[in-house]
Amino acid sequence: MIRKNISIICASALLFACTGQVQEKQETETPFSISGKSITVYSTIKDSDQKLSKTAENIAFSEAVQPKEYEISIFVNPNKKFQTVIGVGGAITDASAEVFAKLSEDKQEELLNAYYGNSGNNYSIMRTNIHSCDFSSGSYTYIEEGDSALNSFNIEHDKEFRIPMIKRALEKAGEEMVLFASPWSPPAFMKGKSDMLYGGSLLPEYYQAWANYFVKFVDAYEAEGIPIWGVTIQNEPMATQTWESCIYTAEEERDFLKKNLGPTFEREGLSDKNIIVWDHNRDLMSHRANTIFEDPEAAKYAWGIGFHWYETWTGGTEKWSNLKNIQESYPDKKMLFTEGCAESFHADTYERWHNAERYGRNMINDFNNGTVGWTDWNILLDETGGPNHVGNFCFAPVHADTRTDEVIYTPSYYYIGHFSRFVRPGAKRVSTTTSRSTILATSFLNEDGKMVTVVMNETEAPIAYKFYVGDNMTELEIPARSMQTLIF
């Protein structure tokens, strides 16, 4: 009965979120018209007090003229629409919930409004961890060690901090929220190890027990009134980390999906839960996609593929071309950014502007290459960049100084907000290109008929640009080191 009620709630919220399939409207779409429309501009500008501030409005369009080669231009073609967006959001981890619990009631309410309120960033995606991850105060599971029958399964640990925060966030966000969960490691004995740290692999004899564990988790959270939209199979399955981690080759993940997790969800009435593969960096994701999606028995259980941005750790580059390749190769599968954060935390550098620009650059390029949703990592950390039980301290868009009950908003919070506040679930990405690499842009058409274009300037000088929408244009300027959202 609980599962049935949750499914009804979820279905009434977003049909595409529950089924895993983007529900395209079948009626003929009315062509987008610029007639009578004007532009409102919201800006976040380095070294200013302009943070998601309305900086211009009632900017009129005129008839387009032939652009010049020496001009910088942005071209939006409203007649060419692509993927449907499911949302933008971030993760409520143990760390986020533990820090949240240390804040005063007023500051807790401020934080919830800042992320989930209509006047805040209006997040519509949430990720959480299945038992412990590095951003927990210690390692733990939901069972007694060695209990492969899962008779001791319970989520009492999560009821202290994490579940109460998730419930409050869901209440604030309303029905649009998509929540997915990820494991960092199976229990140690399932890997033949004494702890969950430093990698290892799931032993074949525990494949089914681990699939059953996923079911227990989903049922337990939904019994608490928390609808689970989906799961990823494994966080970062090719990284042997100093924290909870587990290695899956592409073939091992494929086989676990098609022989265990997929059939188990189907058998237990959880076919509406979306299963995401990979959940690691862009660099190797094509190999993972090819291995799993080319196998029909595995592919039928996979909603799509998740990815992170940490390939730059080892001297790589941001491989957005791999996203385009997967989108072209497997157009029926979705791509979801499942984690990213700025590493190497230093409390005296909350205002690192390049952290925000990393978000902006990645979000624009990820969406332009077919991503349907974008999920930040911890939504809240403390003045140390934690808590983290292995010393892997990082930045979050918002930090709390638990010594002074202060909530600190970093530039990253505002850059993410340029998307999450204005690009709503159900929006379609619209064809957008630029004439120069010095300016980045992407566009979306919301279901209410409003077009949204996000523009970013990473250079040290303002950029004047011509803004073309179909057969109309106007002239705008974006300040140095800034982000703009144009709404019309």
Coordinates of C-alpha atoms in Angstrom, one line a residue:
M1 CA 0.0 0.0 0.0
I2 CA 2.8 2.4 0.8
R3 CA 4.5 1.7 -2.5
K4 CA 1.2 2.2 -4.4
N5 CA 0.5 5.5 -2.7
I6 CA 4.0 6.8 -3.3
S7 CA 3.7 5.9 -7.0
I8 CA 0.4 7.8 -7.2
I9 CA 2.0 10.8 -5.6
C10 CA 5.0 10.6 -8.0
A11 CA 2.8 10.2 -11.0
S12 CA 0.8 13.2 -10.2
A13 CA 4.0 15.2 -9.9
L14 CA 5.9 14.4 -13.1
L15 CA 5.0 11.6 -15.4
F16 CA 8.3 11.6 -17.1
A17 CA 10.1 11.5 -13.7
C18 CA 8.4 8.3 -12.7
T19 CA 8.4 6.4 -15.9
G20 CA 11.9 7.3 -16.9
Q21 CA 10.6 8.3 -20.3
V22 CA 10.4 11.9 -21.4
Q23 CA 6.8 12.4 -22.3
E24 CA 6.7 14.5 -25.5
K25 CA 3.5 16.3 -26.2
Q26 CA 1.7 14.9 -29.2
E27 CA -0.2 18.0 -30.2
T28 CA 1.3 20.3 -32.8
E29 CA 3.5 22.9 -31.1
T30 CA 2.8 26.6 -31.7
P31 CA 5.8 28.2 -33.3
F32 CA 7.6 30.5 -31.0
S33 CA 7.0 34.1 -31.8
I34 CA 9.1 37.1 -30.7
S35 CA 6.3 39.6 -31.5
G36 CA 5.6 41.8 -28.6
K37 CA 8.3 40.3 -26.4
S38 CA 11.0 42.1 -24.6
I39 CA 14.0 40.9 -22.6
T40 CA 14.6 41.0 -18.9
V41 CA 18.2 40.4 -17.8
Y42 CA 19.4 38.9 -14.5
S43 CA 23.1 39.2 -13.8
T44 CA 25.8 38.0 -11.4
I45 CA 29.0 40.1 -11.7
K46 CA 32.4 39.6 -10.1
D47 CA 33.5 42.4 -7.7
S48 CA 30.0 43.8 -7.4
D49 CA 26.9 43.5 -5.3
Q50 CA 25.0 42.2 -8.4
K51 CA 24.1 38.6 -7.5
L52 CA 21.2 37.2 -9.6
S53 CA 20.0 40.8 -9.7
K54 CA 17.7 42.2 -12.3
T55 CA 20.0 44.5 -14.3
A56 CA 17.8 45.4 -17.3
E57 CA 14.3 45.0 -18.6
N58 CA 12.0 45.9 -21.5
I59 CA 14.8 45.5 -24.0
A60 CA 13.1 45.5 -27.3
F61 CA 13.9 43.4 -30.4
S62 CA 14.1 44.8 -33.9
E63 CA 14.3 43.2 -37.3
A64 CA 17.6 41.2 -37.8
V65 CA 20.3 42.5 -40.1
Q66 CA 23.2 40.5 -41.6
P67 CA 25.8 39.9 -38.8
K68 CA 29.3 41.1 -39.4
E69 CA 32.4 38.8 -39.0
Y70 CA 34.1 41.2 -36.6
E71 CA 31.0 41.3 -34.3
I72 CA 30.4 38.9 -31.5
S73 CA 26.9 37.3 -31.9
I74 CA 24.7 34.7 -30.2
F75 CA 22.2 32.9 -32.5
V76 CA 19.0 31.3 -31.1
N77 CA 16.8 29.3 -33.5
P78 CA 13.5 28.8 -31.6
N79 CA 12.3 26.3 -34.2
K80 CA 15.0 23.7 -33.3
K81 CA 14.3 22.0 -30.0
F82 CA 16.1 19.2 -28.4
Q83 CA 16.1 17.3 -25.1
T84 CA 13.5 17.9 -22.3
V85 CA 15.0 19.0 -19.0
I86 CA 14.1 17.2 -15.8
G87 CA 15.8 19.8 -13.5
V88 CA 18.8 21.2 -11.6
G89 CA 19.7 20.4 -8.0
G90 CA 22.2 19.0 -5.5
A91 CA 22.9 16.3 -3.0
I92 CA 21.7 16.1 0.6
T93 CA 24.4 13.9 2.1
D94 CA 25.0 13.0 5.8
A95 CA 27.5 15.9 5.9
S96 CA 24.9 18.4 4.7
A97 CA 22.3 17.1 7.1
E98 CA 24.7 17.1 10.1
V99 CA 25.7 20.7 9.4
F100 CA 22.1 21.7 8.9
A101 CA 21.1 20.3 12.3
K102 CA 23.7 22.5 14.0
L103 CA 22.1 25.7 12.6
S104 CA 19.5 27.7 14.4
E105 CA 15.9 27.3 13.3
D106 CA 15.9 30.7 11.5
K107 CA 19.1 29.8 9.6
Q108 CA 17.7 26.3 8.7
E109 CA 14.6 28.0 7.2
E110 CA 16.8 30.5 5.4
L111 CA 18.9 27.6 3.9
L112 CA 15.8 25.7 2.8
N113 CA 14.3 28.8 1.1
A114 CA 17.6 29.6 -0.6
Y115 CA 17.7 26.2 -2.3
Y116 CA 14.1 25.0 -2.6
G117 CA 11.9 28.0 -2.2
N118 CA 10.3 29.8 -5.2
S119 CA 12.3 32.9 -4.4
G120 CA 15.5 30.9 -4.1
N121 CA 17.3 28.6 -6.4
N122 CA 14.1 26.4 -6.8
Y123 CA 16.0 23.1 -7.0
S124 CA 14.1 20.2 -8.6
I125 CA 16.7 17.4 -8.4
M126 CA 18.0 15.8 -5.2
R127 CA 20.7 13.1 -4.8
T128 CA 21.4 11.2 -1.6
N129 CA 23.7 8.4 -0.5
I130 CA 22.8 4.7 0.2
H131 CA 24.4 4.2 3.7
S132 CA 27.8 6.0 4.2
C133 CA 30.0 7.9 1.8
D134 CA 33.1 10.0 2.3
F135 CA 30.8 12.9 3.3
S136 CA 29.6 11.0 6.4
S137 CA 31.0 11.2 9.9
G138 CA 32.0 7.6 9.7
S139 CA 31.4 4.3 7.8
Y140 CA 28.1 2.5 8.4
T141 CA 25.6 0.2 6.6
Y142 CA 22.0 -0.7 7.2
I143 CA 22.7 -4.2 8.3
E144 CA 24.8 -6.2 10.7
E145 CA 28.1 -7.3 9.1
G146 CA 27.7 -10.7 7.5
D147 CA 23.9 -10.6 7.2
S148 CA 23.5 -11.5 3.6
A149 CA 19.8 -12.3 4.2
L150 CA 19.3 -8.7 5.2
N151 CA 17.2 -9.6 8.2
S152 CA 18.8 -6.8 10.3
F153 CA 18.1 -4.1 7.6
N154 CA 17.0 -0.8 9.1
I155 CA 17.6 2.9 8.3
E156 CA 17.6 4.2 11.9
H157 CA 21.0 5.9 11.3
D158 CA 19.4 8.2 8.6
K159 CA 16.4 9.1 10.8
E160 CA 18.6 11.3 13.0
F161 CA 19.8 13.9 10.5
R162 CA 19.4 13.0 6.8
I163 CA 15.8 11.9 6.6
P164 CA 14.4 14.9 8.6
M165 CA 16.3 17.3 6.3
I166 CA 15.2 15.6 3.1
K167 CA 11.6 15.7 4.3
R168 CA 11.8 19.4 5.0
A169 CA 13.4 20.0 1.6
L170 CA 10.7 18.0 -0.2
E171 CA 8.0 20.0 1.7
K172 CA 9.5 23.2 0.6
A173 CA 10.2 22.1 -3.0
G174 CA 6.7 20.7 -3.7
E175 CA 5.9 18.0 -6.2
E176 CA 8.5 18.7 -8.9
M177 CA 11.4 17.0 -7.0
V178 CA 13.3 14.1 -8.6
L179 CA 15.2 12.2 -6.0
F180 CA 17.8 9.5 -6.8
A181 CA 20.2 7.6 -4.5
S182 CA 23.7 6.2 -5.0
P183 CA 25.8 3.7 -3.1
W184 CA 29.5 4.2 -2.5
S185 CA 30.2 0.6 -1.6
P186 CA 28.4 -2.6 -0.7
P187 CA 29.0 -3.8 2.9
A188 CA 32.6 -4.9 3.4
F189 CA 31.8 -8.6 3.6
M190 CA 30.2 -8.5 0.2
K191 CA 33.6 -7.5 -1.2
G192 CA 35.6 -10.0 1.0
K193 CA 37.1 -7.1 2.9
S194 CA 37.4 -5.8 6.5
D195 CA 36.1 -2.3 5.5
M196 CA 34.4 -0.5 2.7
L197 CA 37.3 1.7 1.9
Y198 CA 40.0 1.4 -0.8
G199 CA 37.9 -0.2 -3.6
G200 CA 37.5 -3.9 -3.9
S201 CA 34.8 -5.6 -6.0
L202 CA 31.4 -7.0 -5.3
L203 CA 31.8 -10.8 -5.0
P204 CA 29.6 -12.7 -7.5
E205 CA 28.0 -14.7 -4.6
Y206 CA 26.6 -11.5 -3.2
Y207 CA 25.2 -10.0 -6.4
Q208 CA 21.6 -11.0 -5.6
A209 CA 21.9 -9.9 -1.9
W210 CA 23.2 -6.5 -3.0
A211 CA 20.3 -6.2 -5.5
N212 CA 17.9 -7.0 -2.6
Y213 CA 19.6 -4.3 -0.5
F214 CA 18.6 -1.7 -3.1
V215 CA 15.0 -2.8 -2.8
K216 CA 15.1 -2.6 1.0
F217 CA 16.5 0.9 0.7
V218 CA 13.8 2.1 -1.7
D219 CA 11.0 0.5 0.4
A220 CA 12.4 1.9 3.6
Y221 CA 12.6 5.5 2.3
E222 CA 9.3 5.4 0.6
A223 CA 7.8 4.1 3.9
E224 CA 9.0 7.4 5.3
G225 CA 7.1 9.3 2.6
I226 CA 10.2 10.0 0.5
P227 CA 9.6 9.0 -3.2
I228 CA 12.6 7.5 -4.9
W229 CA 12.8 8.4 -8.6
G230 CA 15.8 6.2 -9.3
V231 CA 19.2 4.9 -8.3
T232 CA 22.7 4.7 -9.8
I233 CA 24.4 1.3 -9.6
Q234 CA 27.7 2.6 -8.2
N235 CA 29.3 5.9 -7.5
E236 CA 32.6 6.2 -9.4
P237 CA 33.0 2.5 -10.3
M238 CA 36.5 2.8 -11.7
A239 CA 38.1 4.7 -8.7
T240 CA 39.8 3.0 -5.8
Q241 CA 39.3 5.8 -3.3
T242 CA 40.5 6.2 0.3
W243 CA 36.8 6.3 1.2
E244 CA 33.9 3.9 0.5
S245 CA 34.4 2.6 -3.1
C246 CA 33.8 -0.4 -5.2
I247 CA 35.1 -1.3 -8.7
Y248 CA 32.9 -2.6 -11.5
T249 CA 34.3 -3.3 -15.0
A250 CA 31.9 -2.4 -17.7
E251 CA 31.0 -6.1 -18.1
E252 CA 30.5 -6.5 -14.4
E253 CA 28.1 -3.6 -14.2
R254 CA 26.3 -4.8 -17.3
D255 CA 25.8 -8.2 -15.8
F256 CA 24.7 -7.0 -12.4
L257 CA 22.1 -4.8 -14.1
K258 CA 20.7 -7.4 -16.4
K259 CA 20.9 -10.5 -14.2
N260 CA 20.2 -9.0 -10.8
L261 CA 19.2 -5.4 -10.2
G262 CA 16.9 -4.9 -13.2
P263 CA 15.0 -8.2 -12.8
T264 CA 14.8 -7.7 -9.0
F265 CA 13.3 -4.3 -9.4
E266 CA 10.9 -5.7 -11.9
R267 CA 9.9 -8.6 -9.7
E268 CA 9.5 -6.4 -6.6
G269 CA 7.2 -3.9 -8.4
L270 CA 9.8 -1.2 -8.8
S271 CA 9.9 -1.1 -12.5
D272 CA 9.1 2.7 -12.3
K273 CA 12.4 3.3 -10.6
N274 CA 15.0 4.6 -13.0
I275 CA 18.4 2.9 -13.1
I276 CA 21.4 5.0 -14.1
V277 CA 24.7 3.4 -15.1
W278 CA 28.3 4.6 -14.8
D279 CA 28.0 7.6 -12.4
H280 CA 31.6 8.6 -13.0
N281 CA 33.7 10.9 -15.2
R282 CA 33.2 11.8 -18.9
D283 CA 36.5 10.4 -20.0
L284 CA 35.5 6.7 -20.0
M285 CA 31.8 7.0 -20.3
S286 CA 31.6 6.0 -24.0
H287 CA 33.1 2.6 -23.2
R288 CA 30.6 2.1 -20.4
A289 CA 27.7 3.1 -22.6
N290 CA 28.8 1.0 -25.5
T291 CA 29.2 -2.1 -23.3
I292 CA 25.9 -1.8 -21.5
F293 CA 23.6 -0.2 -24.1
E294 CA 24.7 -2.5 -26.9
D295 CA 23.4 -5.4 -24.8
P296 CA 19.6 -5.5 -25.2
E297 CA 19.0 -7.4 -22.0
A298 CA 20.9 -4.9 -20.0
A299 CA 19.8 -1.8 -21.9
K300 CA 16.1 -2.5 -21.3
Y301 CA 16.7 -1.8 -17.6
A302 CA 18.8 1.3 -18.0
W303 CA 17.2 4.7 -18.0
G304 CA 20.5 6.3 -19.0
I305 CA 24.0 7.2 -17.9
G306 CA 25.3 9.5 -15.2
F307 CA 28.5 11.4 -15.2
H308 CA 30.9 13.6 -13.1
W309 CA 33.4 16.3 -14.1
Y310 CA 36.5 15.1 -12.3
E311 CA 38.4 13.8 -15.3
T312 CA 40.4 17.1 -15.1
W313 CA 42.0 15.7 -11.9
T314 CA 44.5 13.6 -13.9
G315 CA 45.4 16.3 -16.4
G316 CA 42.5 15.6 -18.7
T317 CA 40.1 18.1 -20.3
E318 CA 36.4 18.6 -20.0
K319 CA 35.3 16.0 -22.5
W320 CA 31.9 17.3 -23.6
S321 CA 32.4 15.6 -27.0
N322 CA 31.8 12.3 -25.3
L323 CA 28.4 13.4 -24.3
K324 CA 27.6 14.3 -27.9
N325 CA 28.8 10.9 -29.0
I326 CA 26.5 9.1 -26.6
Q327 CA 23.6 11.2 -27.4
E328 CA 24.0 10.5 -31.1
S329 CA 24.7 6.8 -30.6
Y330 CA 21.9 6.1 -28.1
P331 CA 19.2 8.8 -28.5
D332 CA 16.7 6.7 -26.5
K333 CA 19.0 6.9 -23.4
K334 CA 19.2 9.9 -21.2
M335 CA 22.3 11.6 -19.7
L336 CA 22.3 13.1 -16.2
F337 CA 25.1 15.0 -14.5
T338 CA 25.2 13.3 -11.1
E339 CA 28.0 15.0 -9.3
G340 CA 30.5 17.8 -9.3
C341 CA 32.2 20.1 -6.8
A342 CA 35.2 22.3 -6.3
E343 CA 37.9 20.4 -4.4
S344 CA 40.7 21.5 -2.0
F345 CA 38.7 23.6 0.4
H346 CA 40.2 26.7 2.0
A347 CA 38.0 28.7 4.3
D348 CA 39.6 32.0 3.4
T349 CA 38.6 31.6 -0.3
Y350 CA 34.8 31.3 -0.2
E351 CA 34.7 33.9 -3.0
R352 CA 36.8 32.0 -5.5
W353 CA 35.1 33.2 -8.7
H354 CA 36.7 30.5 -10.9
N355 CA 34.7 27.9 -8.9
A356 CA 31.5 29.6 -10.1
E357 CA 32.8 29.8 -13.6
R358 CA 33.6 26.1 -13.5
Y359 CA 29.9 25.5 -12.8
G360 CA 28.8 27.8 -15.5
R361 CA 31.1 26.4 -18.1
N362 CA 30.2 22.9 -17.4
M363 CA 26.5 23.4 -17.1
I364 CA 26.3 25.3 -20.5
N365 CA 28.3 22.7 -22.3
D366 CA 26.7 19.7 -20.6
F367 CA 23.2 20.9 -21.6
N368 CA 24.4 21.9 -25.1
N369 CA 25.5 18.3 -25.6
G370 CA 22.3 16.6 -24.6
T371 CA 22.2 16.4 -20.8
V372 CA 18.7 16.4 -19.3
G373 CA 19.5 17.3 -15.7
W374 CA 22.3 18.6 -13.6
T375 CA 23.1 17.6 -10.0
D376 CA 25.6 19.4 -7.8
W377 CA 27.3 17.6 -4.9
N378 CA 26.8 18.6 -1.2
I379 CA 24.4 21.5 -0.9
L380 CA 25.8 22.5 2.5
L381 CA 29.2 22.0 4.2
D382 CA 30.7 23.5 7.3
E383 CA 33.6 25.9 7.9
T384 CA 36.1 23.0 7.4
G385 CA 34.6 21.8 4.1
G386 CA 33.2 18.8 5.8
P387 CA 32.4 16.8 7.9
N388 CA 34.2 14.1 6.0
H389 CA 35.6 11.0 7.7
V390 CA 38.6 10.6 5.4
G391 CA 39.7 14.2 5.2
N392 CA 38.4 14.8 1.6
F393 CA 37.3 18.4 2.3
C394 CA 35.6 20.3 -0.5
F395 CA 33.7 23.4 -1.4
A396 CA 29.9 23.6 -1.5
P397 CA 27.8 26.4 -3.0
V398 CA 26.7 27.3 0.5
H399 CA 28.8 26.9 3.7
A400 CA 27.8 27.3 7.3
D401 CA 30.1 28.5 10.0
T402 CA 28.7 26.4 12.8
R403 CA 30.7 28.5 15.4
T404 CA 28.8 31.7 14.6
D405 CA 25.6 30.3 13.0
E406 CA 26.4 32.1 9.8
V407 CA 25.3 30.9 6.3
I408 CA 27.8 31.8 3.6
Y409 CA 26.7 32.0 -0.1
T410 CA 29.6 31.5 -2.5
P411 CA 29.6 32.7 -6.2
S412 CA 28.8 29.1 -7.3
Y413 CA 25.4 29.3 -5.6
Y414 CA 24.5 32.2 -7.8
Y415 CA 25.9 30.8 -11.0
I416 CA 23.8 27.6 -10.5
G417 CA 20.8 29.7 -9.8
H418 CA 21.0 31.3 -13.3
F419 CA 19.8 27.9 -14.5
S420 CA 17.7 26.4 -11.7
R421 CA 15.6 29.5 -11.0
F422 CA 14.6 30.1 -14.6
V423 CA 14.9 26.8 -16.5
R424 CA 12.1 24.6 -15.1
P425 CA 11.4 20.9 -15.4
G426 CA 9.8 20.2 -18.8
A427 CA 11.7 22.9 -20.6
K428 CA 13.2 22.1 -24.0
R429 CA 16.7 23.1 -24.9
V430 CA 16.7 25.3 -28.0
S431 CA 19.4 25.6 -30.7
T432 CA 21.9 28.3 -29.6
T433 CA 25.4 29.0 -31.0
T434 CA 28.0 31.8 -30.6
S435 CA 30.3 33.4 -33.2
R436 CA 33.3 33.5 -30.8
S437 CA 34.6 31.2 -28.1
T438 CA 35.0 34.1 -25.7
I439 CA 31.3 33.9 -24.9
L440 CA 29.2 30.9 -23.9
A441 CA 25.4 30.5 -24.2
T442 CA 22.6 28.0 -24.1
S443 CA 18.8 28.4 -24.4
F444 CA 15.6 26.7 -23.2
L445 CA 11.9 27.1 -23.8
N446 CA 9.8 26.6 -20.7
E447 CA 6.4 25.1 -20.8
D448 CA 4.9 28.5 -19.9
G449 CA 6.2 29.9 -23.2
K450 CA 9.1 31.9 -21.8
M451 CA 12.4 31.6 -23.5
V452 CA 15.6 31.6 -21.3
T453 CA 19.1 32.2 -22.6
V454 CA 22.1 31.8 -20.2
V455 CA 25.2 33.7 -21.2
M456 CA 28.7 33.6 -19.6
N457 CA 31.8 35.8 -20.0
E458 CA 35.0 34.4 -18.4
T459 CA 37.2 37.1 -19.8
E460 CA 38.6 40.2 -18.0
A461 CA 36.7 42.6 -20.3
P462 CA 33.1 43.4 -21.0
I463 CA 31.7 41.9 -24.3
A464 CA 29.2 43.7 -26.5
Y465 CA 27.2 41.2 -28.5
K466 CA 24.4 41.0 -31.0
F467 CA 21.6 38.7 -29.8
Y468 CA 19.7 37.0 -32.7
V469 CA 16.4 35.1 -32.1
G470 CA 15.1 33.9 -35.4
D471 CA 14.5 36.9 -37.6
N472 CA 14.9 39.4 -34.8
M473 CA 17.8 40.9 -32.9
T474 CA 19.0 43.3 -30.2
E475 CA 22.3 44.5 -28.9
L476 CA 23.5 43.7 -25.4
E477 CA 26.6 43.7 -23.3
I478 CA 27.8 41.3 -20.7
P479 CA 30.3 42.6 -18.0
A480 CA 33.7 40.9 -17.4
R481 CA 33.6 37.7 -15.3
S482 CA 29.9 37.5 -15.2
M483 CA 26.8 35.4 -15.9
Q484 CA 23.5 36.6 -17.4
T485 CA 20.1 35.1 -17.8
L486 CA 17.9 36.6 -20.5
I487 CA 14.2 36.0 -20.2
F488 CA 11.7 36.8 -23.0

